[in-house]
Every structure is written in structure tokens, then in C-alpha cells.
Short mmCIF file of C-alpha atoms in Angstrom, two decimals:
data_model
loop_
_atom_site.label_atom_id
_atom_site.label_comp_id
_atom_site.label_asym_id
_atom_site.label_seq_id
_atom_site.Cartn_x
_atom_site.Cartn_y
_atom_site.Cartn_z
CA MET A 1 -1.09 5.31 -14.48
CA THR A 2 -3.17 8.48 -14.50
CA VAL A 3 -5.23 7.67 -11.38
CA SER A 4 -3.47 8.05 -8.05
CA VAL A 5 -2.68 4.89 -6.11
CA LEU A 6 -4.51 6.52 -3.21
CA ASP A 7 -7.75 6.61 -5.20
CA LEU A 8 -7.92 3.07 -6.58
CA SER A 9 -9.67 1.55 -3.55
CA PRO A 10 -10.09 2.33 0.15
CA VAL A 11 -7.64 -0.41 1.14
CA LEU A 12 -4.24 -1.26 -0.30
CA PRO A 13 -3.45 -4.91 0.47
CA VAL A 14 0.10 -5.41 1.75
CA VAL A 15 1.21 -8.82 0.51
CA VAL A 16 4.17 -10.98 1.54
CA VAL A 17 4.74 -13.80 -0.97
CA ASP A 18 6.61 -16.90 0.20
CA ASP A 19 5.62 -19.11 -2.74
CA VAL A 20 5.49 -17.63 -6.25
CA ALA A 21 2.81 -20.18 -7.14
CA ASP A 22 0.46 -18.35 -4.77
CA ALA A 23 0.95 -14.92 -6.35
CA VAL A 24 -1.49 -15.14 -9.26
CA PRO A 25 -4.44 -16.83 -7.51
CA LEU A 26 -3.99 -14.52 -4.53
CA ALA A 27 -4.03 -11.47 -6.79
CA ARG A 28 -7.08 -12.75 -8.63
CA ALA A 29 -8.91 -13.20 -5.33
CA LEU A 30 -8.08 -9.66 -4.23
CA VAL A 31 -9.15 -8.16 -7.55
CA ALA A 32 -12.38 -10.18 -7.57
CA GLY A 33 -13.06 -8.82 -4.09
CA GLY A 34 -12.70 -5.24 -5.31
CA LEU A 35 -9.10 -4.46 -4.35
CA PRO A 36 -7.23 -3.92 -7.65
CA ALA A 37 -4.13 -2.23 -6.21
CA ILE A 38 -1.76 -4.77 -4.64
CA GLU A 39 1.49 -3.97 -2.84
CA VAL A 40 3.89 -6.92 -2.94
CA THR A 41 6.57 -6.25 -0.35
CA LEU A 42 10.21 -6.95 -1.12
CA ARG A 43 10.60 -8.88 2.13
CA THR A 44 11.16 -12.24 0.47
CA PRO A 45 13.43 -13.35 -2.38
CA GLN A 46 10.32 -14.43 -4.28
CA ALA A 47 8.85 -10.93 -4.42
CA PRO A 48 10.21 -9.76 -7.82
CA GLU A 49 9.07 -12.95 -9.52
CA ALA A 50 5.68 -12.65 -7.82
CA ILE A 51 5.33 -9.10 -9.13
CA ARG A 52 6.27 -10.28 -12.62
CA ALA A 53 3.73 -13.12 -12.51
CA ILE A 54 0.90 -10.83 -11.37
CA ALA A 55 1.79 -8.17 -13.94
CA GLU A 56 1.76 -10.73 -16.74
CA GLU A 57 -1.19 -12.91 -15.74
CA VAL A 58 -3.55 -10.58 -13.87
CA PRO A 59 -3.75 -7.48 -16.10
CA GLU A 60 -6.69 -6.07 -14.17
CA ALA A 61 -4.47 -5.80 -11.07
CA VAL A 62 -2.34 -2.74 -10.39
CA VAL A 63 0.66 -4.41 -8.79
CA GLY A 64 3.33 -2.43 -6.99
CA ALA A 65 6.47 -3.06 -4.98
CA GLY A 66 6.59 -2.30 -1.27
CA THR A 67 9.37 -2.11 1.32
CA VAL A 68 11.57 -0.48 -1.33
CA LEU A 69 14.74 0.50 0.52
CA ALA A 70 17.43 1.11 -2.09
CA PRO A 71 17.85 2.45 -5.64
CA GLY A 72 18.74 -1.03 -6.87
CA GLN A 73 15.39 -2.33 -5.67
CA VAL A 74 13.67 0.44 -7.61
CA MET A 75 15.29 -0.75 -10.84
CA ALA A 76 14.52 -4.39 -10.10
CA SER A 77 10.88 -3.56 -9.36
CA VAL A 78 10.50 -1.65 -12.60
CA ALA A 79 12.04 -4.55 -14.50
CA ALA A 80 9.60 -6.96 -12.85
CA GLY A 81 6.61 -4.92 -13.99
CA ALA A 82 5.69 -2.96 -10.88
CA ARG A 83 3.33 -0.06 -11.54
CA PHE A 84 3.98 1.84 -8.32
CA LEU A 85 6.52 1.92 -5.49
CA VAL A 86 6.13 2.17 -1.71
CA SER A 87 8.84 2.68 0.90
CA PRO A 88 8.65 2.73 4.71
CA GLY A 89 10.91 5.80 4.75
CA TRP A 90 13.08 7.79 2.37
CA THR A 91 16.47 9.29 1.68
CA ASP A 92 17.44 11.70 -1.07
CA ALA A 93 19.10 8.87 -3.00
CA LEU A 94 16.02 6.66 -2.77
CA LEU A 95 13.71 9.53 -3.63
CA THR A 96 15.79 10.36 -6.71
CA ALA A 97 15.63 6.74 -7.86
CA MET A 98 11.89 6.48 -7.33
CA ARG A 99 11.26 9.75 -9.15
CA GLY A 100 13.55 8.65 -11.97
CA SER A 101 11.59 5.40 -12.40
CA GLY A 102 8.65 7.28 -13.86
CA LEU A 103 6.28 5.32 -11.62
CA PRO A 104 3.96 6.72 -8.95
CA PHE A 105 5.55 6.32 -5.53
CA LEU A 106 4.65 6.68 -1.87
CA PRO A 107 7.67 7.49 0.31
CA GLY A 108 7.19 6.77 3.99
CA VAL A 109 6.97 9.47 6.67
CA SER A 110 6.18 9.54 10.37
CA THR A 111 6.91 13.15 11.36
CA ALA A 112 5.82 16.63 10.31
CA SER A 113 9.42 17.50 9.37
CA GLU A 114 9.58 14.58 6.95
CA VAL A 115 6.30 15.67 5.37
CA VAL A 116 7.56 19.24 4.96
CA ALA A 117 10.82 17.98 3.44
CA LEU A 118 8.90 15.97 0.84
CA LEU A 119 6.57 18.86 0.07
CA GLU A 120 9.65 21.00 -0.59
CA ARG A 121 10.70 18.35 -3.13
CA GLY A 122 7.33 18.40 -4.86
CA VAL A 123 5.98 15.17 -3.36
CA ARG A 124 2.42 15.35 -2.06
CA GLU A 125 1.40 11.70 -1.73
CA MET A 126 3.05 9.68 1.02
CA LYS A 127 2.83 6.59 3.17
CA PHE A 128 2.32 7.27 6.89
CA PHE A 129 4.19 4.51 8.73
CA PRO A 130 4.00 2.97 11.26
CA ALA A 131 0.56 4.52 11.51
CA GLN A 132 -0.70 3.40 14.89
CA ALA A 133 2.70 3.59 16.61
CA ALA A 134 3.40 7.03 15.12
CA GLY A 135 0.26 8.68 16.48
CA GLY A 136 -2.63 7.24 14.53
CA THR A 137 -5.65 9.24 13.47
CA ALA A 138 -5.00 12.00 16.01
CA TYR A 139 -1.60 12.73 14.51
CA LEU A 140 -2.84 12.72 10.93
CA ARG A 141 -5.75 14.95 11.86
CA SER A 142 -3.27 17.40 13.40
CA LEU A 143 -1.24 17.43 10.17
CA SER A 144 -4.26 18.24 8.00
CA GLY A 145 -4.49 21.82 9.30
CA PRO A 146 -1.00 23.18 8.57
CA LEU A 147 -0.22 20.73 5.75
CA PRO A 148 -3.49 20.19 3.84
CA GLN A 149 -1.70 19.57 0.54
CA ALA A 150 -0.22 16.28 1.80
CA ARG A 151 -2.20 13.07 1.27
CA PHE A 152 -1.46 9.77 2.95
CA CYS A 153 -1.80 6.02 2.87
CA PRO A 154 -1.44 5.14 6.56
CA THR A 155 -0.11 1.62 7.13
CA GLY A 156 0.90 -0.29 10.23
CA GLY A 157 -1.37 -1.67 12.93
CA ILE A 158 -4.57 -0.93 11.01
CA GLY A 159 -7.38 -3.48 10.81
CA PRO A 160 -11.04 -3.38 9.76
CA ALA A 161 -12.13 -1.78 13.04
CA LEU A 162 -9.74 1.18 12.73
CA ALA A 163 -9.71 1.64 8.95
CA PRO A 164 -12.97 3.65 8.72
CA ASP A 165 -11.66 6.21 11.23
CA TYR A 166 -8.58 6.76 9.08
CA LEU A 167 -10.64 6.92 5.90
CA ALA A 168 -12.79 9.65 7.44
CA LEU A 169 -9.79 12.00 7.60
CA PRO A 170 -9.55 14.61 4.81
CA ASN A 171 -5.86 13.86 4.16
CA VAL A 172 -6.21 10.07 3.84
CA GLY A 173 -6.82 8.51 0.44
CA CYS A 174 -6.59 4.85 1.42
CA VAL A 175 -5.16 2.65 4.15
CA GLY A 176 -2.68 -0.20 3.86
CA GLY A 177 -3.15 -3.51 5.62
CA SER A 178 -2.94 -7.27 5.44
CA TRP A 179 -5.94 -8.37 7.52
CA MET A 180 -7.70 -9.69 4.40
CA LEU A 181 -4.78 -12.09 3.95
CA PRO A 182 -4.78 -14.26 7.10
CA THR A 183 -1.75 -16.52 7.31
CA ASP A 184 -3.85 -19.64 7.65
CA ALA A 185 -5.97 -18.76 4.62
CA VAL A 186 -2.89 -18.20 2.46
CA ALA A 187 -1.27 -21.41 3.72
CA ALA A 188 -4.46 -23.35 2.91
CA ARG A 189 -4.79 -21.55 -0.43
CA ASP A 190 -8.32 -20.62 0.60
CA TRP A 191 -8.81 -18.06 -2.16
CA PRO A 192 -12.60 -17.81 -1.73
CA ARG A 193 -12.09 -16.74 1.89
CA ILE A 194 -9.54 -14.13 0.83
CA GLU A 195 -11.91 -12.86 -1.85
CA ARG A 196 -14.67 -12.52 0.76
CA LEU A 197 -12.39 -10.63 3.16
CA ALA A 198 -11.22 -8.42 0.31
CA ARG A 199 -14.82 -7.60 -0.59
CA GLU A 200 -15.50 -6.63 3.02
CA ALA A 201 -12.41 -4.41 3.01
CA ALA A 202 -13.40 -2.82 -0.29
CA GLY A 203 -16.78 -1.98 1.21
CA LEU A 204 -15.38 -0.11 4.21
CA SER A 205 -16.69 3.43 4.38
CA ALA A 206 -15.35 6.40 6.27
CA GLY A 207 -16.54 6.54 9.84
CA ALA A 208 -18.65 3.36 9.61
CA ARG A 209 -17.11 0.67 11.76
CA CYS A 210 -17.08 -2.90 10.51
CA ARG A 211 -19.34 -5.14 12.65
#
């Protein structure tokens, strides 16, 4: 993938799949709504198979693996067809595995020291997590001065009302969230509703609050 994950769309949907049968129609709804990049978190046993199904049946989607915590999960995600990797944090072992995968990756950070440590290792694109709990837009704005080379996908506690404020920051490429995937809509397999919410998310602009 030549385009950065951070530049594919303003919002990166964070998806938890409990039923593999939902993976493909859910992904199609998100893509139709204008959100081609999809992070399937490895929080359920079904996640690798969901990634595989989306990769095979929804070629217009850019499906990645999230909540990657160990080198073994990196290998399993690659085997399933993931096109990018996201972790809530990082260690040297995990970073080595993600770099060795050949895929784009977003290691998680929540402090300036972690950002500097990644910059020393040649990593400039990161996940800021948990965004709201770790200081929100004020913290990221503070980082942009001394560390302008770092770019972020903030995730955690962000909804449609807060997303534009994050997107207005010079060091934010996109935000991660799951508000376009309400639990009741997924349970009811209400794909048209999810497509509508995805379209609203895709239309979010920096500094313009959703009404």
C-alpha cells in the first residue's frame, strides 16, 4: 500500500466481529459509506477469519488488524490478509515483528517519551491511545510543536462531536472510532443504517462539528 493508512479517510472504523457472517456485509456498508480502511480488532476468536473474509470478498476495502499485542498475532494477521496493523502500545519485540511484516503499522503511544522513542526507531505514524483519557486534543496540540514529524490516529473516547476538533490538528491524519457501528444496528444487521452513519463520518471536516 503506497498511500498512508492515515490518509485513506478521516475516520478509521474500529470493528469488533462476533459473527464471521457479519464481516462481509458490514465491510461493504462501511465502504459504500466512504470508509474504505477498516480495523478489525483481534478481541474475538473470529477476528482472523473475519479479516480473511473481507480481504477475499471486499477487494475495495483496506482491511487491517487491530489490538495486535504479540509477534504471533502479527504473523496470523498477515496470513489472514491484513493490509495494515494497529496496536494499543508497543515493545521492541512487537515493533520488530510489525516492521518485519512489510505492512504499514500504527504502534500505540500515549506519552511524549514513547513518541520520541519511536521517532528514534524511524517510525513517524502512530496511534494515540486512549486519546481522550490521555489528554485529548490539548495534549496532541502540545506535541505538534516539539515533535512535528510525528503523525497520529487518535482513538479512544472519540465520537462525531469530538472528531472534527482532532482532525483540525496539524499532526492528526485520521481518527479511530466505532460510533458508526452501534451495537443494536450490528445485532439487527441493519447495514443501511451503518452505511448512513459511515457516510456521515466520512463527511466530517476539521473544525466543523456534526449537528
